[in-house]
Coordinates of C-alpha atoms and ligand atoms in Angstrom, one line a residue:
X1 CA 114.8 56.4 103.3
X2 CA 117.3 56.8 100.9
X3 CA 119.8 60.0 101.8
X4 CA 118.8 63.0 99.4
X5 CA 121.3 65.3 98.1
X6 CA 119.3 68.1 98.8
X7 CA 116.4 68.8 101.4
X8 CA 114.2 72.0 100.9
X9 CA 112.0 73.2 103.8
X10 CA 108.6 74.5 102.7
X11 CA 107.2 74.3 99.1
X12 CA 106.6 78.0 98.3
X13 CA 107.5 79.2 94.8
X14 CA 111.0 79.6 96.0
X15 CA 111.4 76.1 97.0
X16 CA 109.5 74.9 94.3
X17 CA 111.9 76.7 91.9
X18 CA 115.1 75.6 93.5
X19 CA 113.7 71.8 93.8
X20 CA 113.1 71.9 89.7
X21 CA 116.3 73.3 89.0
X22 CA 118.1 71.0 91.0
X23 CA 116.3 67.8 90.4
X24 CA 116.9 68.8 86.9
X25 CA 120.4 69.3 87.6
X26 CA 120.4 65.7 88.4
X27 CA 120.4 66.4 92.3
X28 CA 117.9 63.9 94.3
X29 CA 115.8 66.6 96.1
X30 CA 113.4 66.2 99.0
X31 CA 110.7 68.8 99.6
X32 CA 109.2 68.9 103.4
X33 CA 106.1 70.9 103.7
X34 CA 104.2 71.3 107.2
X35 CA 100.6 72.2 105.5
X36 CA 98.7 69.5 103.8
X37 CA 99.6 71.0 100.3
X38 CA 102.6 72.3 98.7
X39 CA 102.6 75.9 97.2
X40 CA 102.8 78.1 100.3
X41 CA 101.3 81.5 99.4
X42 CA 99.8 79.8 96.2
X43 CA 96.8 78.7 97.3
X44 CA 94.2 78.1 94.5
X45 CA 90.6 77.2 96.2
X46 CA 87.6 75.7 94.3
X47 CA 85.3 75.5 97.4
X48 CA 85.9 79.0 99.0
X49 CA 82.4 80.1 98.0
X50 CA 80.5 78.3 95.3
X51 CA 80.5 75.3 92.7
X52 CA 82.2 77.0 89.6
X53 CA 84.0 79.0 91.1
X54 CA 87.9 79.3 91.4
X55 CA 89.5 81.8 93.7
X56 CA 93.4 82.5 94.4
X57 CA 92.8 83.0 98.0
X58 CA 96.4 84.5 98.3
X59 CA 98.8 85.5 95.4
X60 CA 97.0 85.8 92.2
X61 CA 99.2 87.6 89.5
X62 CA 102.3 86.0 88.0
X63 CA 104.3 88.7 86.2
X64 CA 107.4 88.6 88.6
X65 CA 107.4 84.6 87.5
X66 CA 106.7 85.0 83.8
X67 CA 109.2 88.2 83.5
X68 CA 112.1 86.2 85.6
X69 CA 114.8 84.0 85.0
X70 CA 113.2 80.8 86.5
X71 CA 110.3 80.8 83.9
X72 CA 112.7 81.6 81.2
X73 CA 114.9 78.3 82.1
X74 CA 111.7 76.2 82.8
X75 CA 109.2 77.3 80.6
X76 CA 109.2 74.5 77.9
X77 CA 109.3 71.6 80.7
X78 CA 106.2 73.7 82.6
X79 CA 104.3 73.5 79.5
X80 CA 104.7 69.8 78.9
X81 CA 103.3 69.6 82.2
X82 CA 100.4 71.8 81.5
X83 CA 100.9 75.2 82.6
X84 CA 99.5 77.9 80.2
X85 CA 99.4 81.3 80.8
X86 CA 96.6 83.8 79.8
X87 CA 97.4 87.7 79.6
X88 CA 96.0 90.9 78.8
X89 CA 96.5 93.9 77.2
X90 CA 94.9 96.1 80.0
X91 CA 96.9 95.3 83.0
X92 CA 96.0 98.3 85.1
X93 CA 94.0 101.1 86.0
X94 CA 92.5 103.6 88.7
X95 CA 89.5 105.2 90.1
X96 CA 90.4 108.5 92.2
X97 CA 88.6 111.3 93.5
X98 CA 89.6 113.2 90.2
X99 CA 88.5 110.7 87.7
X100 CA 90.0 107.5 86.1
X101 CA 92.6 106.1 83.8
X102 CA 94.1 102.6 82.3
X103 CA 97.4 101.6 81.6
X104 CA 97.7 99.4 78.5
X105 CA 100.3 97.2 76.8
X106 CA 100.0 99.3 73.8
X107 CA 102.3 101.8 74.0
X108 CA 100.1 103.9 71.7
X109 CA 97.0 103.8 73.8
X110 CA 99.2 104.1 77.1
X111 CA 100.5 107.1 75.5
X112 CA 97.2 108.6 74.3
X113 CA 95.8 108.0 78.0
X114 CA 98.7 110.2 79.5
X115 CA 98.1 112.5 76.6
X116 CA 94.4 112.9 77.7
X117 CA 95.5 113.6 81.2
X118 CA 97.7 116.1 80.2
X119 CA 101.2 114.1 80.9
X120 CA 102.0 112.4 77.5
X121 CA 105.4 114.2 77.3
X122 CA 106.1 113.4 80.8
X123 CA 104.8 109.6 80.8
X124 CA 107.0 109.0 77.5
X125 CA 110.1 110.9 78.5
X126 CA 109.8 108.6 82.1
X127 CA 109.6 105.6 80.1
X128 CA 112.2 106.4 77.5
X129 CA 114.8 107.5 79.9
X130 CA 113.8 104.4 82.3
X131 CA 114.3 102.1 79.2
X132 CA 117.7 103.0 79.0
X133 CA 118.4 101.6 82.3
X134 CA 116.2 98.9 82.6
X135 CA 118.7 95.9 82.2
X136 CA 120.6 97.5 85.4
X137 CA 117.5 97.9 87.0
X138 CA 116.3 94.3 86.6
X139 CA 119.8 93.1 87.3
X140 CA 120.0 94.6 90.3
X141 CA 116.7 93.3 91.6
X142 CA 117.5 89.9 90.3
X143 CA 121.6 89.4 90.8
X144 CA 123.0 87.6 93.5
X145 CA 124.4 90.4 95.4
X146 CA 126.7 88.8 97.1
X147 CA 128.5 87.2 93.9
X148 CA 130.9 88.5 91.2
X149 CA 128.0 89.3 88.9
X150 CA 127.1 92.1 91.0
X151 CA 130.5 93.7 91.2
X152 CA 129.9 93.2 87.1
X153 CA 126.4 95.2 87.3
X154 CA 128.5 98.0 89.2
X155 CA 131.1 98.3 86.6
X156 CA 128.6 98.4 83.8
X157 CA 126.6 100.9 85.5
X158 CA 129.7 103.1 86.2
X159 CA 131.0 102.8 82.4
X160 CA 127.5 103.9 81.6
X161 CA 127.4 106.6 83.8
X162 CA 130.7 107.8 85.1
X163 CA 131.4 108.4 88.6
X164 CA 129.4 111.1 89.3
X165 CA 126.7 109.7 87.3
X166 CA 126.6 106.7 89.6
X167 CA 126.6 108.6 92.6
X168 CA 123.5 110.6 91.1
X169 CA 122.2 107.2 90.0
X170 CA 122.3 106.1 93.7
X171 CA 120.1 109.1 94.8
X172 CA 117.5 108.0 92.2
X173 CA 117.3 104.9 93.7
X174 CA 116.4 105.8 96.9
X175 CA 114.1 108.6 95.8
X176 CA 110.6 108.0 97.5
X177 CA 107.9 108.1 94.9
X178 CA 105.8 110.8 96.2
X179 CA 108.2 113.5 95.7
X180 CA 109.2 111.9 92.0
X181 CA 105.5 111.8 90.9
X182 CA 104.7 115.3 92.2
X183 CA 107.8 116.6 90.0
X184 CA 107.3 114.3 86.8
X185 CA 103.4 114.4 86.3
X186 CA 101.0 117.2 86.5
X187 CA 97.3 115.3 86.9
X188 CA 96.3 113.6 90.2
X189 CA 95.1 110.7 88.0
X190 CA 98.3 109.9 86.7
X191 CA 100.0 110.1 90.1
X192 CA 97.2 107.7 91.3
X193 CA 97.4 105.1 88.5
X194 CA 101.2 104.6 89.3
X195 CA 101.7 105.3 93.0
X196 CA 99.8 102.4 94.4
X197 CA 102.2 99.9 92.6
X198 CA 104.7 100.8 95.4
X199 CA 102.3 98.8 97.8
X200 CA 102.9 95.8 95.9
X201 CA 106.4 95.7 97.1
X202 CA 105.8 96.4 100.6
X203 CA 106.3 99.9 100.4
X204 CA 104.4 103.1 100.8
X205 CA 104.9 106.4 98.5
X206 CA 106.9 108.4 101.3
X207 CA 109.5 105.6 101.7
X208 CA 113.0 105.3 100.3
X209 CA 113.3 103.6 97.1
X210 CA 109.6 103.6 96.5
X211 CA 110.0 105.8 93.1
X212 CA 112.3 103.5 91.7
X213 CA 110.2 100.5 92.7
X214 CA 107.1 102.4 91.0
X215 CA 109.1 102.9 87.9
X216 CA 110.0 99.2 88.0
X217 CA 106.7 97.8 88.2
X218 CA 104.9 100.4 85.7
X219 CA 107.4 99.5 83.2
X220 CA 107.2 96.0 83.7
X221 CA 103.5 95.8 83.8
X222 CA 103.3 98.2 80.7
X223 CA 105.7 95.7 78.7
X224 CA 104.6 92.5 80.1
X225 CA 100.8 93.0 81.3
X226 CA 99.6 90.7 84.0
X227 CA 99.9 87.2 83.2
X228 CA 98.0 84.6 85.6
X229 CA 97.8 80.6 84.9
X230 CA 94.6 79.5 83.3
X231 CA 92.9 77.3 86.0
X232 CA 95.0 79.4 89.0
X233 CA 98.5 79.5 90.5
X234 CA 97.9 75.6 91.7
X235 CA 98.9 74.9 87.6
X236 CA 102.3 76.2 88.3
X237 CA 102.5 74.2 91.4
X238 CA 101.5 71.1 90.0
X239 CA 103.9 71.7 86.8
X240 CA 107.1 72.6 89.1
X241 CA 106.1 69.8 91.2
X242 CA 105.9 67.5 88.3
X243 CA 109.5 68.4 87.5
X244 CA 110.6 67.6 90.6
X245 CA 109.0 64.0 90.8
X246 CA 109.6 62.9 87.5
X247 CA 113.4 63.6 87.8
X248 CA 113.2 61.4 90.9
X249 CA 112.6 64.2 93.6
X250 CA 109.8 63.7 96.0
X251 CA 107.4 66.2 98.1
X252 CA 106.1 65.0 101.4
X253 CA 103.3 67.4 103.0
X254 CA 102.0 67.2 106.6
X255 CA 105.9 67.3 107.4
X256 CA 106.5 70.1 109.7
X257 CA 110.1 70.4 110.2
X258 CA 111.1 71.1 114.1
X259 CA 114.9 71.0 113.7
X260 CA 117.9 71.3 111.4
X261 CA 120.5 68.6 112.1
X262 CA 124.2 69.7 112.3
X263 CA 127.5 67.7 112.6
X264 CA 131.1 69.7 112.8
X265 CA 129.3 72.8 111.7
X266 CA 127.5 71.4 108.5
X267 CA 123.9 70.8 108.1
X268 CA 123.2 67.0 107.6
X269 CA 119.5 66.9 107.6
X270 CA 116.4 67.5 109.2
X271 CA 113.9 66.3 112.0
X272 CA 110.3 66.7 111.6
X273 CA 107.7 67.1 114.4
X274 CA 106.5 63.3 114.3
X275 CA 110.1 62.5 114.8
X276 CA 110.9 61.2 111.6
X277 CA 114.5 62.0 110.4
X278 CA 115.9 62.8 106.8
X279 CA 119.8 62.9 105.7
X280 CA 120.7 65.3 103.6
X281 CA 124.1 64.8 101.5
X282 CA 124.9 68.0 99.9
X283 CA 122.4 70.8 101.1
X284 CA 119.8 71.9 103.4
X285 CA 117.6 75.0 102.0
X286 CA 115.2 76.7 104.8
X287 CA 112.5 78.7 102.9
X288 CA 111.4 80.5 106.5
X289 CA 111.6 83.6 108.0
X290 CA 115.1 84.4 110.2
X291 CA 113.2 83.9 113.4
X292 CA 112.0 80.5 112.5
X293 CA 115.5 79.7 111.3
X294 CA 117.9 81.0 114.0
X295 CA 115.2 81.1 116.8
X296 CA 113.5 77.7 116.1
X297 CA 115.1 75.4 113.5
X298 CA 118.8 76.2 114.9
X299 CA 118.0 77.0 118.3
X300 CA 120.3 74.1 120.1
X301 CA 122.9 75.4 117.8
X302 CA 126.1 77.6 118.6
X303 CA 125.6 80.6 116.4
X304 CA 127.1 83.7 116.1
X305 CA 125.4 86.2 118.6
X306 CA 125.2 89.0 115.7
X307 CA 123.0 86.9 113.4
X308 CA 121.0 85.6 116.6
X309 CA 120.6 89.2 117.2
X310 CA 120.1 90.2 114.0
X311 CA 117.1 87.6 113.5
X312 CA 115.5 88.6 116.6
X313 CA 114.8 92.3 115.4
X314 CA 113.9 91.2 111.8
X315 CA 110.9 93.4 111.4
X316 CA 107.6 92.2 109.8
X317 CA 105.5 94.6 107.7
X318 CA 101.7 95.7 107.2
X319 CA 99.3 92.8 107.4
X320 CA 97.1 92.0 104.4
X321 CA 93.4 91.5 104.2
X322 CA 91.7 89.6 101.0
X323 CA 88.3 89.7 100.2
X324 CA 86.8 87.3 97.8
X325 CA 83.5 87.6 96.2
X326 CA 81.5 85.3 93.8
X327 CA 79.2 87.6 91.4
X328 CA 76.1 86.5 89.4
X329 CA 77.3 89.0 86.4
X330 CA 80.4 91.3 85.2
X331 CA 81.1 93.9 87.7
X332 CA 79.6 97.6 86.2
X333 CA 82.1 100.5 87.0
X334 CA 80.2 103.6 87.4
X335 CA 82.2 106.1 85.6
X336 CA 84.4 104.3 83.3
X337 CA 83.1 101.2 81.4
X338 CA 86.8 100.4 79.9
X339 CA 87.8 98.9 83.9
X340 CA 85.6 96.1 83.4
X341 CA 88.4 94.8 81.3
X342 CA 91.3 95.5 83.4
X343 CA 93.1 93.1 85.5
X344 CA 93.7 95.2 88.5
X345 CA 92.0 98.7 89.5
X346 CA 93.2 100.5 92.4
X347 CA 90.4 102.5 93.8
X348 CA 91.4 105.5 96.1
X349 CA 91.2 109.2 96.6
X350 CA 94.4 110.0 95.6
X351 CA 98.0 110.5 96.5
X352 CA 97.2 111.8 100.0
X353 CA 94.5 109.1 101.1
X354 CA 97.6 106.3 99.6
X355 CA 100.1 108.1 102.2
X356 CA 97.9 108.9 104.8
X357 CA 96.8 105.2 105.0
X358 CA 99.8 103.9 104.6
X359 CA 101.2 105.9 107.6
X360 CA 98.1 105.3 109.8
X361 CA 98.5 101.4 109.5
X362 CA 102.2 101.7 110.2
X363 CA 101.2 103.6 113.5
X364 CA 98.6 101.0 114.3
X365 CA 95.6 102.8 113.1
X366 CA 92.9 101.5 110.5
X367 CA 92.8 104.0 107.7
X368 CA 89.6 106.1 106.7
X369 CA 89.7 105.4 102.9
X370 CA 92.4 102.9 102.4
X371 CA 93.3 101.8 98.9
X372 CA 91.4 99.0 97.4
X373 CA 93.2 96.3 95.5
X374 CA 90.4 95.1 92.8
X375 CA 91.8 92.2 90.9
X376 CA 89.4 91.0 88.0
X377 CA 91.0 87.5 87.3
X378 CA 87.9 86.7 84.8
X379 CA 89.0 89.2 82.5
X380 CA 91.6 86.4 81.5
X381 CA 90.9 83.2 82.5
X382 CA 87.0 82.6 81.9
X383 CA 87.4 79.2 83.4
X384 CA 87.3 80.7 86.9
X385 CA 83.4 81.3 87.0
X386 CA 80.5 79.9 85.3
X387 CA 79.7 81.4 82.2
X388 CA 78.5 85.3 82.3
X389 CA 79.6 85.0 86.0
X390 CA 82.5 86.6 87.6
X391 CA 84.9 86.8 90.8
X392 CA 86.6 89.7 92.5
X393 CA 90.0 89.3 94.4
X394 CA 90.2 92.5 96.4
X395 CA 93.1 93.2 98.5
X396 CA 93.7 95.5 101.1
X397 CA 97.5 96.0 102.2
X398 CA 97.4 99.3 104.6
X399 CA 96.1 97.1 107.6
X400 CA 97.9 97.2 111.2
X401 CA 98.8 93.7 112.6
X402 CA 97.6 95.1 115.9
X403 CA 94.6 97.8 116.1
X404 CA 95.6 100.5 118.1
X405 CA 92.6 102.7 117.0
X406 CA 89.9 103.5 113.7
X407 CA 90.8 106.8 111.8
X408 CA 87.2 107.0 111.1
X409 CA 86.6 106.5 114.6
X410 CA 83.9 103.5 113.7
X411 CA 85.7 100.6 115.0
X412 CA 86.4 99.8 118.5
X413 CA 90.0 98.2 118.5
X414 CA 89.2 96.4 121.8
X415 CA 92.3 94.2 122.5
X416 CA 93.8 95.1 119.3
X417 CA 93.1 91.6 117.5
X418 CA 91.8 91.0 114.1
X419 CA 88.8 89.1 115.8
X420 CA 86.0 88.1 113.2
X421 CA 83.7 91.2 114.5
X422 CA 86.4 93.9 113.7
X423 CA 87.6 91.9 110.7
X424 CA 83.9 91.9 109.2
X425 CA 83.3 95.4 110.5
X426 CA 86.1 96.8 108.4
X427 CA 85.7 94.5 105.1
X428 CA 81.8 95.7 105.1
X429 CA 83.0 99.4 105.3
X430 CA 85.6 98.9 102.5
X431 CA 82.9 97.1 100.1
X432 CA 80.7 100.1 101.0
X433 CA 83.4 102.4 99.5
X434 CA 84.2 100.0 96.5
X435 CA 79.9 99.8 95.9
X436 CA 80.5 103.8 95.1
X437 CA 82.5 102.7 92.0
X438 CA 80.9 99.3 91.2
X439 CA 77.2 100.0 91.0
X440 CA 76.2 96.5 91.1
X441 CA 78.4 95.1 93.5
X442 CA 76.2 94.1 96.2
X443 CA 73.3 93.3 94.2
X444 CA 75.6 90.8 92.1
X445 CA 77.7 89.4 95.1
X446 CA 76.7 85.8 95.6
X447 CA 79.2 84.8 98.1
X448 CA 82.2 86.3 100.0
X449 CA 85.1 84.8 101.9
X450 CA 87.2 87.5 103.9
X451 CA 90.8 86.4 105.2
X452 CA 92.0 88.6 107.6
X453 CA 95.2 88.9 109.0
X454 CA 95.0 85.7 111.5
X455 CA 93.7 83.6 108.8
X456 CA 96.4 84.6 106.4
X457 CA 99.2 83.6 108.8
X458 CA 97.5 80.3 109.7
X459 CA 97.4 79.6 106.2
X460 CA 101.5 80.1 105.9
X461 CA 103.4 80.3 108.9
X462 CA 105.7 82.8 107.2
X463 CA 103.0 85.4 107.0
X464 CA 103.8 86.5 110.2
X465 CA 100.9 88.6 111.6
X466 CA 99.3 88.4 108.2
X467 CA 102.5 90.4 106.5
X468 CA 102.0 89.0 102.7
X469 CA 106.0 89.5 102.1
X470 CA 107.4 87.8 105.0
X471 CA 108.9 90.9 106.4
X472 CA 109.2 94.6 106.3
X473 CA 110.4 95.8 102.7
X474 CA 111.8 98.9 103.8
X475 CA 115.3 99.7 102.5
X476 CA 117.1 98.6 105.7
X477 CA 115.8 95.1 105.1
X478 CA 116.2 95.2 101.4
X479 CA 118.7 94.0 98.9
X480 CA 122.1 93.4 100.6
X481 CA 120.4 93.7 103.7
X482 CA 117.6 90.9 103.3
X483 CA 117.6 88.3 105.2
X484 CA 119.8 90.3 107.6
X485 CA 121.8 93.4 107.7
X486 CA 125.0 91.1 108.6
X487 CA 124.2 87.9 106.7
X488 CA 126.0 87.1 103.3
X489 CA 123.1 86.5 101.3
X490 CA 121.7 83.4 101.0
X491 CA 124.3 81.8 102.9
X492 CA 124.0 81.2 106.8
X493 CA 126.6 80.6 109.7
X494 CA 126.1 76.8 109.2
X495 CA 127.8 75.0 106.2
X496 CA 125.7 74.0 103.7
X497 CA 122.5 75.6 104.9
X498 CA 121.3 78.0 103.0
X499 CA 118.2 80.3 103.5
X500 CA 115.7 81.2 100.7
X501 CA 112.0 82.7 100.5
X502 CA 110.4 86.0 100.4
X503 CA 112.3 86.8 103.8
X504 CA 115.4 86.7 101.6
X505 CA 117.1 89.0 98.3
X506 CA 115.3 89.9 96.0
X507 CA 112.1 89.7 98.2
X508 CA 108.8 88.9 98.1
X509 CA 106.4 88.1 95.0
X510 CA 106.3 85.0 92.8
X511 CA 109.3 85.7 91.0
X512 CA 111.2 82.3 92.5
X513 CA 114.4 84.6 92.4
X514 CA 116.1 83.2 95.7
X515 CA 115.5 79.7 95.1
X516 CA 116.5 80.2 91.6
X517 CA 119.7 82.1 92.6
X518 CA 120.7 79.2 95.3
X519 CA 120.0 76.5 92.9
X520 CA 122.1 77.9 90.3
X521 CA 124.9 78.3 92.9
X522 CA 124.6 74.6 94.2
X523 CA 124.8 73.6 90.5
X524 CA 127.4 76.0 89.4
X525 CA 131.1 74.0 90.0
X526 CA 132.5 76.8 91.7
X527 CA 130.2 77.8 94.2
X528 CA 132.5 77.9 97.5
Ligands
FAD1 C1 97.5 87.6 100.1 C2 98.9 87.6 99.4 C3 98.9 88.2 97.9 C4 99.9 88.2 97.1 N1 99.9 88.4 96.0 C5 101.0 88.3 95.1 C6 100.8 88.7 93.9 O1 99.6 88.4 93.2 N2 102.0 88.4 93.1 C7 103.2 88.1 93.4 O2 103.9 88.1 92.6 N3 103.1 87.9 95.0 C8 102.1 88.2 95.7 N4 102.6 87.6 96.8 C9 103.8 87.6 97.7 C10 104.0 86.2 97.2 O3 102.8 85.4 96.9 C11 105.1 85.4 98.2 O4 105.9 86.5 98.4 C12 105.6 84.5 97.8 O5 104.6 83.5 97.3 C13 106.3 83.7 98.9 O6 107.1 82.5 98.4 P1 108.0 81.9 99.3 O7 109.0 81.1 98.3 O8 108.9 82.8 100.0 O9 107.4 80.8 100.4 P2 106.1 80.9 100.9 O10 104.8 81.3 99.8 O11 105.8 81.8 101.8 O12 105.9 79.6 101.5 C14 106.6 78.9 102.5 C15 106.1 77.5 103.1 O13 107.2 76.9 103.9 C16 106.1 76.3 104.8 N5 107.0 76.0 105.8 C17 107.7 77.1 106.5 N6 108.3 76.4 107.7 C18 108.1 75.3 107.4 C19 108.7 74.3 108.5 N7 109.3 74.4 109.6 N8 108.6 72.8 108.0 C20 108.2 72.4 107.0 N9 107.3 73.6 105.9 C21 107.4 75.2 106.4 C22 104.9 77.0 104.7 O14 103.9 76.4 105.3 C23 104.7 77.4 103.2 O15 104.0 76.7 102.7 C24 100.9 87.8 97.8 C25 101.2 87.2 98.8 C26 100.0 87.3 100.0 C27 100.2 86.7 101.3

């Protein structure tokens, strides 16, 4: 086979974004994907439950992609290959022990909702203050922290806040969500509306920087809604793949890379498990975890011992569980009919149950009253269910990777593994709790699929132990410390070898940020 300019290992969002940008920039790209389909954690299925129902088995919501730089740059091409986004004015809501609430993209409606909760002024002040810094906040989360642009960002922040203000902003960046919410809002419903969003960046409300993340996501959702591709994430995968192939690139599936070939300290190609070899002229990009890269693909290479040790100690976060339901009708929310039109509803007791559940699962315990993330994709994309029917995308994030016990004292942890019996018992308990809020949940359920940590890892080798974010996102493994405390961003100790993907900055999610940053760097003339 002809040599490629770049070989990309894996075909998740970051790999596809990098592949699309490089291909458009004239590079000949080869993507090697070990699974039978490209997309990684984008896994749309039309066969999981019943005919006529389309489920996102893993990731589902695209605000990070639509709000990110890759979409801005590729939008026209993606649309020409059939990608269409649907959006909503009601991106999120909550039901907790103290009531319910809905956050809208209509500023006046959200302001009125917080007013009803007694927190109108607090919300408006928070949003107003945060909006003044939003460019810096998104800049920090999107910038290549090892490039001169990061210094530019720092200088801009210093100019705006002064030296003392900059130090104070650092403290604000590190504040956990719980004390910030307690200080800012009076209603437990307001707090419960915002606090669970930290989970979607792998954090709990007591973790450092979860306050900042909660503000970022609240603002992003309030301004940008909750877009999803019509027909499912597969449409984004198809459109990105089409950009690559129409520009001369290739995506091969069933192509499990076993080794990165290195000559004179420079990555020169890859070797597959089945013996096939491919050469790369300019770069190899690995969308893998640090352990898979340094302990697997490069295991025969001489590497700095600090890098190897740092990779070995890279930690994974809590596991995810996904429950997919095909429903014969729309869900009927007991206390607040508006919730039927909301994209993502969090169901939880309140801030204390959230904190307890995160902590319990970090320590190996099944929580008593977990936070239930109830996604309703059919509120935006009617094509995902037959007329009049609907689906639910239910996510649980507060699950231990290995079970040591059950705070409710009901499920025997056995050998600690998520076997089918324990998974089903836990999923049934959660669905019973959800049934307290959705009155027709049991009667309307036509079919159900439960994916536990084992199934999730089996679908994508980067989701170690079912960790949906390919690595713990607490601050010591985030920003300049992601993927490794001692690494210089996406660079590796091997020349022409770059690491991308959720294990690297700017972390998990469908933004495609690391693929974007590395591709831009490779395409720029001054990247060395
Ligand atoms: C259950 C779940 C729900 C989520 N929901 C959302 C959501 O709604 N919105 C959102 O923004 N984010 C969500 N996320 C997070 C987001 O989906 C991921 O962070 C993101 O998709 C990861 O992309 P990636 O580029 O790191 O690659 P991945 O999607 O992790 O894909 C990596 C690919 O590389 C392949 N690969 C690995 N090693 C090799 C090898 N040696 N040879 C060949 N191929 C290899 C794998 O098979 C895989 O296909 C969710 C994640 C999960 C798991």
